[in-house]
Amino acid sequence: MPGLRRLYAPQRVAVRTDPRGVPAKVDGVAVEAVREEWLVEDRWWTPRPLRRHYFDLALGDGRALTVFRGAGGGSWYRQRA
Amino acid sequence: MELACVIDKRLAAQLRPDRAWGPRSGRTGLPDPVEAGEATETMVRALETLGAAVESEQSGEAFFAVDGLRGLYGGEAAGVLAAAQRAVGEEFQLGTGRTRFTAFLAAVGWARPVPVAALRTRLGVSEREAGELIEALERLGIGTLRAFTRLSADQVADRFGPLGQRALRLCQGEEEALRPRTPQVELAEEIELPEGTAGCRLDRALELLVDRLLAAPQRQGRTLLGLRLGAVLASGGSWSVEQGLGRPSASAKVLRNVLVPRLEELPGPATSLRLRAVGLGPPARDQLELSVGGSEPRRRRLGAAIREVRAVQGAEALLKILPVDSSSRVPERWGLLTPFPEL
């Protein structure tokens, strides 16, 4: 709808992961710590269920960042940075 | 104490091990999340009509205590369950147990001996963490919940850490008491729309719906805390949005003001509109007086300030957050940024 914008819309981000699939670098910045991780599964009742694996990260440059990966090892996105 | 778990058959099918994650091809079911939520709500209300105190914290499942209902349904748990099954219909299946977990296992239909994989969605952690615990258990030859509960608490703490302890407590029946919701009064109105109703006529239909809702005798003078506006679409399917009111209100003007903008989100022509109260507050007479003297000068000053800011910073300099679905677990559904209205 014109004039409306989503808050907290996900934005693509470049993430390198370690062998366990946990983010090791985000946009070239090393991940200091994974503060929390959680899984969101929603719309399981539809033909297009939503599944996201979220990571709350502390980066080497001092920033805190929340990223997620879509189902099936898809692209990475940042959200509510 | 005996608890019953009622679970959506499609959710149960998804949780069983013979089913990979994701929807089955050709799977039939409810066409949208709105209807799935409505189905859960209808199921919970049906159980409450039987006299059950129901806890339902996730879409698709609910729990209630059987014991207090035995006297009403022939003295046996089987009578209670039969009545519950009749009430909720064939789309849901039931199971009972001493705890939520055992009732859940029975409702989902896990075969005995129950594998440790049944813990996967009940530990309150990510699937990866739960999967690691399950994998570690299986690697050590502990494939069933029975075998797991034979371990001592010390062994579990030593080998599997806090998550293992949590799983053991779950299997040993340590759970918090049920937290049943307060049964709600059904307060909803629906209006059929003539073909091609749009624009101002749609607004007027909504006004009529609001007036009907406020006039409904079962409201008994109480205020509303939130509303769910829904529509049946001419093209098939349904649409619905939930709208909080910020503070309890029984003012038709307040309700119309928050609901009319939401009509713009209607994805297509509708054949009917439905408005449901999702929470009732204290009676209107207990509300504080909201009218404040001198509001007109304040409005004029605010309007001038808005125009001034926009003239300097551009049309999008002043936005407001329109709450959309604050309970969603997906952040981008929480709210929208919309232009601050001219005053």
Tab-separated table of N, CA and C in Angstrom, chain A:
chain	number	residue	atom	x	y	z
A	1	MET	N	0.846	-1.184	0.000
A	1	MET	CA	0.000	0.000	0.000
A	1	MET	C	0.891	1.246	0.000
A	2	PRO	N	0.594	2.255	-0.841
A	2	PRO	CA	1.449	3.427	-0.900
A	2	PRO	C	1.476	4.138	0.451
A	3	GLY	N	2.623	4.687	0.810
A	3	GLY	CA	2.742	5.454	2.049
A	3	GLY	C	3.030	4.605	3.253
A	4	LEU	N	3.033	3.267	3.100
A	4	LEU	CA	3.302	2.392	4.243
A	4	LEU	C	4.652	1.705	4.055
A	5	ARG	N	5.402	1.619	5.134
A	5	ARG	CA	6.683	0.913	5.077
A	5	ARG	C	6.743	-0.050	6.248
A	6	ARG	N	7.324	-1.206	6.008
A	6	ARG	CA	7.447	-2.161	7.095
A	6	ARG	C	8.556	-1.752	8.036
A	7	LEU	N	8.333	-1.953	9.309
A	7	LEU	CA	9.392	-1.778	10.293
A	7	LEU	C	10.181	-3.084	10.379
A	8	TYR	N	11.431	-2.974	10.641
A	8	TYR	CA	12.261	-4.163	10.888
A	8	TYR	C	12.292	-5.135	9.703
A	9	ALA	N	12.160	-4.594	8.480
A	9	ALA	CA	12.216	-5.492	7.322
A	9	ALA	C	13.602	-6.131	7.230
A	10	PRO	N	13.696	-7.423	6.941
A	10	PRO	CA	15.007	-8.075	6.851
A	10	PRO	C	15.828	-7.515	5.692
A	11	GLN	N	17.147	-7.439	5.881
A	11	GLN	CA	18.035	-6.969	4.827
A	11	GLN	C	19.123	-8.015	4.602
A	12	ARG	N	19.431	-8.240	3.310
A	12	ARG	CA	20.440	-9.250	2.984
A	12	ARG	C	21.781	-8.879	3.616
A	13	VAL	N	22.516	-9.878	4.042
A	13	VAL	CA	23.804	-9.635	4.646
A	13	VAL	C	24.719	-10.817	4.281
A	14	ALA	N	26.024	-10.511	4.145
A	14	ALA	CA	26.974	-11.574	3.782
A	14	ALA	C	27.496	-12.230	5.056
A	15	VAL	N	27.266	-13.511	5.186
A	15	VAL	CA	27.679	-14.238	6.394
A	15	VAL	C	28.534	-15.436	5.994
A	16	ARG	N	29.654	-15.586	6.685
A	16	ARG	CA	30.444	-16.816	6.543
A	16	ARG	C	30.235	-17.646	7.796
A	17	THR	N	30.042	-18.927	7.604
A	17	THR	CA	29.720	-19.769	8.757
A	17	THR	C	30.863	-20.739	9.039
A	18	ASP	N	30.856	-21.226	10.272
A	18	ASP	CA	31.816	-22.272	10.619
A	18	ASP	C	31.220	-23.625	10.203
A	19	PRO	N	31.954	-24.716	10.366
A	19	PRO	CA	31.439	-26.017	9.895
A	19	PRO	C	30.117	-26.416	10.537
A	20	ARG	N	29.800	-25.846	11.703
A	20	ARG	CA	28.532	-26.219	12.350
A	20	ARG	C	27.365	-25.371	11.850
A	21	GLY	N	27.682	-24.418	10.929
A	21	GLY	CA	26.614	-23.573	10.403
A	21	GLY	C	26.370	-22.329	11.240
A	22	VAL	N	27.235	-22.058	12.193
A	22	VAL	CA	27.078	-20.885	13.059
A	22	VAL	C	27.868	-19.724	12.434
A	23	PRO	N	27.311	-18.496	12.403
A	23	PRO	CA	28.019	-17.377	11.775
A	23	PRO	C	29.397	-17.142	12.394
A	24	ALA	N	30.403	-16.991	11.511
A	24	ALA	CA	31.757	-16.693	11.966
A	24	ALA	C	32.167	-15.281	11.558
A	25	LYS	N	31.640	-14.798	10.440
A	25	LYS	CA	31.920	-13.442	9.973
A	25	LYS	C	30.652	-12.862	9.369
A	26	VAL	N	30.417	-11.571	9.648
A	26	VAL	CA	29.272	-10.882	9.058
A	26	VAL	C	29.802	-9.639	8.355
A	27	ASP	N	29.575	-9.575	7.064
A	27	ASP	CA	30.115	-8.478	6.249
A	27	ASP	C	31.605	-8.294	6.518
A	28	GLY	N	32.327	-9.381	6.652
A	28	GLY	CA	33.769	-9.327	6.854
A	28	GLY	C	34.208	-9.072	8.283
A	29	VAL	N	33.276	-8.832	9.180
A	29	VAL	CA	33.622	-8.570	10.585
A	29	VAL	C	33.470	-9.870	11.378
A	30	ALA	N	34.485	-10.190	12.154
A	30	ALA	CA	34.457	-11.451	12.900
A	30	ALA	C	33.386	-11.422	13.992
A	31	VAL	N	32.808	-12.584	14.216
A	31	VAL	CA	31.816	-12.730	15.290
A	31	VAL	C	32.559	-13.083	16.575
A	32	GLU	N	32.375	-12.252	17.597
A	32	GLU	CA	33.030	-12.503	18.888
A	32	GLU	C	32.299	-13.590	19.669
A	33	ALA	N	30.965	-13.499	19.651
A	33	ALA	CA	30.187	-14.464	20.444
A	33	ALA	C	28.775	-14.575	19.891
A	34	VAL	N	28.200	-15.759	20.009
A	34	VAL	CA	26.778	-15.948	19.734
A	34	VAL	C	26.074	-15.808	21.071
A	35	ARG	N	25.335	-14.702	21.221
A	35	ARG	CA	24.716	-14.436	22.530
A	35	ARG	C	23.475	-15.301	22.747
A	36	GLU	N	22.787	-15.573	21.623
A	36	GLU	CA	21.564	-16.377	21.755
A	36	GLU	C	21.194	-16.882	20.365
A	37	GLU	N	20.523	-17.967	20.319
A	37	GLU	CA	19.980	-18.420	19.036
A	37	GLU	C	18.619	-19.044	19.277
A	38	TRP	N	17.763	-18.920	18.288
A	38	TRP	CA	16.423	-19.488	18.434
A	38	TRP	C	15.850	-19.770	17.051
A	39	LEU	N	14.856	-20.620	17.076
A	39	LEU	CA	14.242	-21.048	15.822
A	39	LEU	C	12.805	-20.544	15.793
A	40	VAL	N	12.405	-19.950	14.688
A	40	VAL	CA	11.020	-19.516	14.530
A	40	VAL	C	10.373	-20.371	13.450
A	41	GLU	N	9.324	-21.040	13.846
A	41	GLU	CA	8.538	-21.803	12.861
A	41	GLU	C	7.125	-21.275	12.922
A	42	ASP	N	6.621	-20.879	11.781
A	42	ASP	CA	5.309	-20.250	11.754
A	42	ASP	C	4.608	-20.682	10.463
A	43	ARG	N	3.350	-20.417	10.431
A	43	ARG	CA	2.536	-20.725	9.242
A	43	ARG	C	2.676	-22.187	8.818
A	44	TRP	N	2.835	-23.066	9.822
A	44	TRP	CA	2.967	-24.481	9.491
A	44	TRP	C	1.702	-25.030	8.858
A	45	TRP	N	0.626	-24.243	8.984
A	45	TRP	CA	-0.650	-24.719	8.441
A	45	TRP	C	-0.824	-24.315	6.976
A	46	THR	N	0.156	-23.662	6.397
A	46	THR	CA	0.018	-23.223	5.011
A	46	THR	C	0.958	-24.021	4.122
A	47	PRO	N	0.758	-23.935	2.814
A	47	PRO	CA	1.695	-24.619	1.909
A	47	PRO	C	3.074	-23.965	1.920
A	48	ARG	N	3.201	-22.754	2.483
A	48	ARG	CA	4.506	-22.081	2.503
A	48	ARG	C	4.874	-21.749	3.946
A	49	PRO	N	5.260	-22.743	4.731
A	49	PRO	CA	5.604	-22.474	6.126
A	49	PRO	C	6.853	-21.605	6.233
A	50	LEU	N	6.947	-20.876	7.330
A	50	LEU	CA	8.090	-20.001	7.543
A	50	LEU	C	8.981	-20.634	8.593
A	51	ARG	N	10.279	-20.714	8.272
A	51	ARG	CA	11.210	-21.287	9.232
A	51	ARG	C	12.491	-20.478	9.199
A	52	ARG	N	12.862	-19.917	10.344
A	52	ARG	CA	14.059	-19.092	10.412
A	52	ARG	C	14.897	-19.495	11.612
A	53	HIS	N	16.198	-19.543	11.386
A	53	HIS	CA	17.116	-19.814	12.492
A	53	HIS	C	17.819	-18.491	12.816
A	54	TYR	N	17.472	-17.907	13.966
A	54	TYR	CA	18.007	-16.604	14.349
A	54	TYR	C	19.270	-16.757	15.199
A	55	PHE	N	20.204	-15.811	15.044
A	55	PHE	CA	21.383	-15.731	15.900
A	55	PHE	C	21.530	-14.291	16.376
A	56	ASP	N	21.695	-14.115	17.655
A	56	ASP	CA	21.969	-12.807	18.227
A	56	ASP	C	23.479	-12.746	18.449
A	57	LEU	N	24.160	-11.871	17.710
A	57	LEU	CA	25.620	-11.921	17.666
A	57	LEU	C	26.257	-10.689	18.315
A	58	ALA	N	27.426	-10.880	18.884
A	58	ALA	CA	28.292	-9.770	19.292
A	58	ALA	C	29.460	-9.776	18.308
A	59	LEU	N	29.660	-8.643	17.601
A	59	LEU	CA	30.693	-8.587	16.575
A	59	LEU	C	31.996	-8.027	17.140
A	60	GLY	N	33.061	-8.290	16.392
A	60	GLY	CA	34.388	-7.850	16.826
A	60	GLY	C	34.512	-6.341	16.923
A	61	ASP	N	33.685	-5.595	16.153
A	61	ASP	CA	33.772	-4.136	16.223
A	61	ASP	C	32.846	-3.549	17.290
A	62	GLY	N	32.300	-4.400	18.123
A	62	GLY	CA	31.512	-3.923	19.265
A	62	GLY	C	30.020	-3.855	19.007
A	63	ARG	N	29.603	-4.110	17.771
A	63	ARG	CA	28.173	-4.024	17.485
A	63	ARG	C	27.444	-5.310	17.916
A	64	ALA	N	26.164	-5.152	18.222
A	64	ALA	CA	25.301	-6.316	18.433
A	64	ALA	C	24.420	-6.430	17.201
A	65	LEU	N	24.211	-7.624	16.733
A	65	LEU	CA	23.499	-7.796	15.466
A	65	LEU	C	22.664	-9.073	15.532
A	66	THR	N	21.446	-8.984	14.984
A	66	THR	CA	20.603	-10.179	14.886
A	66	THR	C	20.501	-10.582	13.419
A	67	VAL	N	20.872	-11.814	13.128
A	67	VAL	CA	20.784	-12.312	11.758
A	67	VAL	C	19.973	-13.604	11.769
A	68	PHE	N	19.444	-13.935	10.580
A	68	PHE	CA	18.757	-15.221	10.488
A	68	PHE	C	18.975	-15.833	9.114
A	69	ARG	N	18.787	-17.112	9.070
A	69	ARG	CA	18.891	-17.850	7.816
A	69	ARG	C	17.566	-18.546	7.567
A	70	GLY	N	17.116	-18.474	6.320
A	70	GLY	CA	15.841	-19.085	5.972
A	70	GLY	C	15.945	-20.598	5.899
A	71	ALA	N	14.804	-21.229	5.631
A	71	ALA	CA	14.759	-22.697	5.571
A	71	ALA	C	15.652	-23.217	4.459
A	72	GLY	N	16.162	-24.408	4.667
A	72	GLY	CA	16.936	-25.077	3.640
A	72	GLY	C	18.289	-24.450	3.369
A	73	GLY	N	18.877	-23.794	4.368
A	73	GLY	CA	20.200	-23.202	4.184
A	73	GLY	C	20.187	-22.065	3.184
A	74	GLY	N	19.137	-21.255	3.199
A	74	GLY	CA	19.005	-20.158	2.244
A	74	GLY	C	19.884	-18.965	2.598
A	75	SER	N	19.497	-17.809	2.088
A	75	SER	CA	20.287	-16.593	2.281
A	75	SER	C	20.222	-16.120	3.724
A	76	TRP	N	21.202	-15.276	4.065
A	76	TRP	CA	21.239	-14.689	5.399
A	76	TRP	C	20.669	-13.271	5.352
A	77	TYR	N	20.017	-12.889	6.441
A	77	TYR	CA	19.443	-11.552	6.550
A	77	TYR	C	19.754	-10.997	7.937
A	78	ARG	N	19.849	-9.676	8.009
A	78	ARG	CA	19.960	-9.023	9.318
A	78	ARG	C	18.606	-8.416	9.654
A	79	GLN	N	18.339	-8.306	10.937
A	79	GLN	CA	17.041	-7.788	11.346
A	79	GLN	C	17.160	-7.098	12.696
A	80	ARG	N	16.534	-5.968	12.839
A	80	ARG	CA	16.512	-5.195	14.082
A	80	ARG	C	17.927	-4.964	14.595
A	81	ALA	N	18.801	-4.473	13.724
A	81	ALA	CA	20.184	-4.244	14.136
A	81	ALA	C	20.237	-3.153	15.192
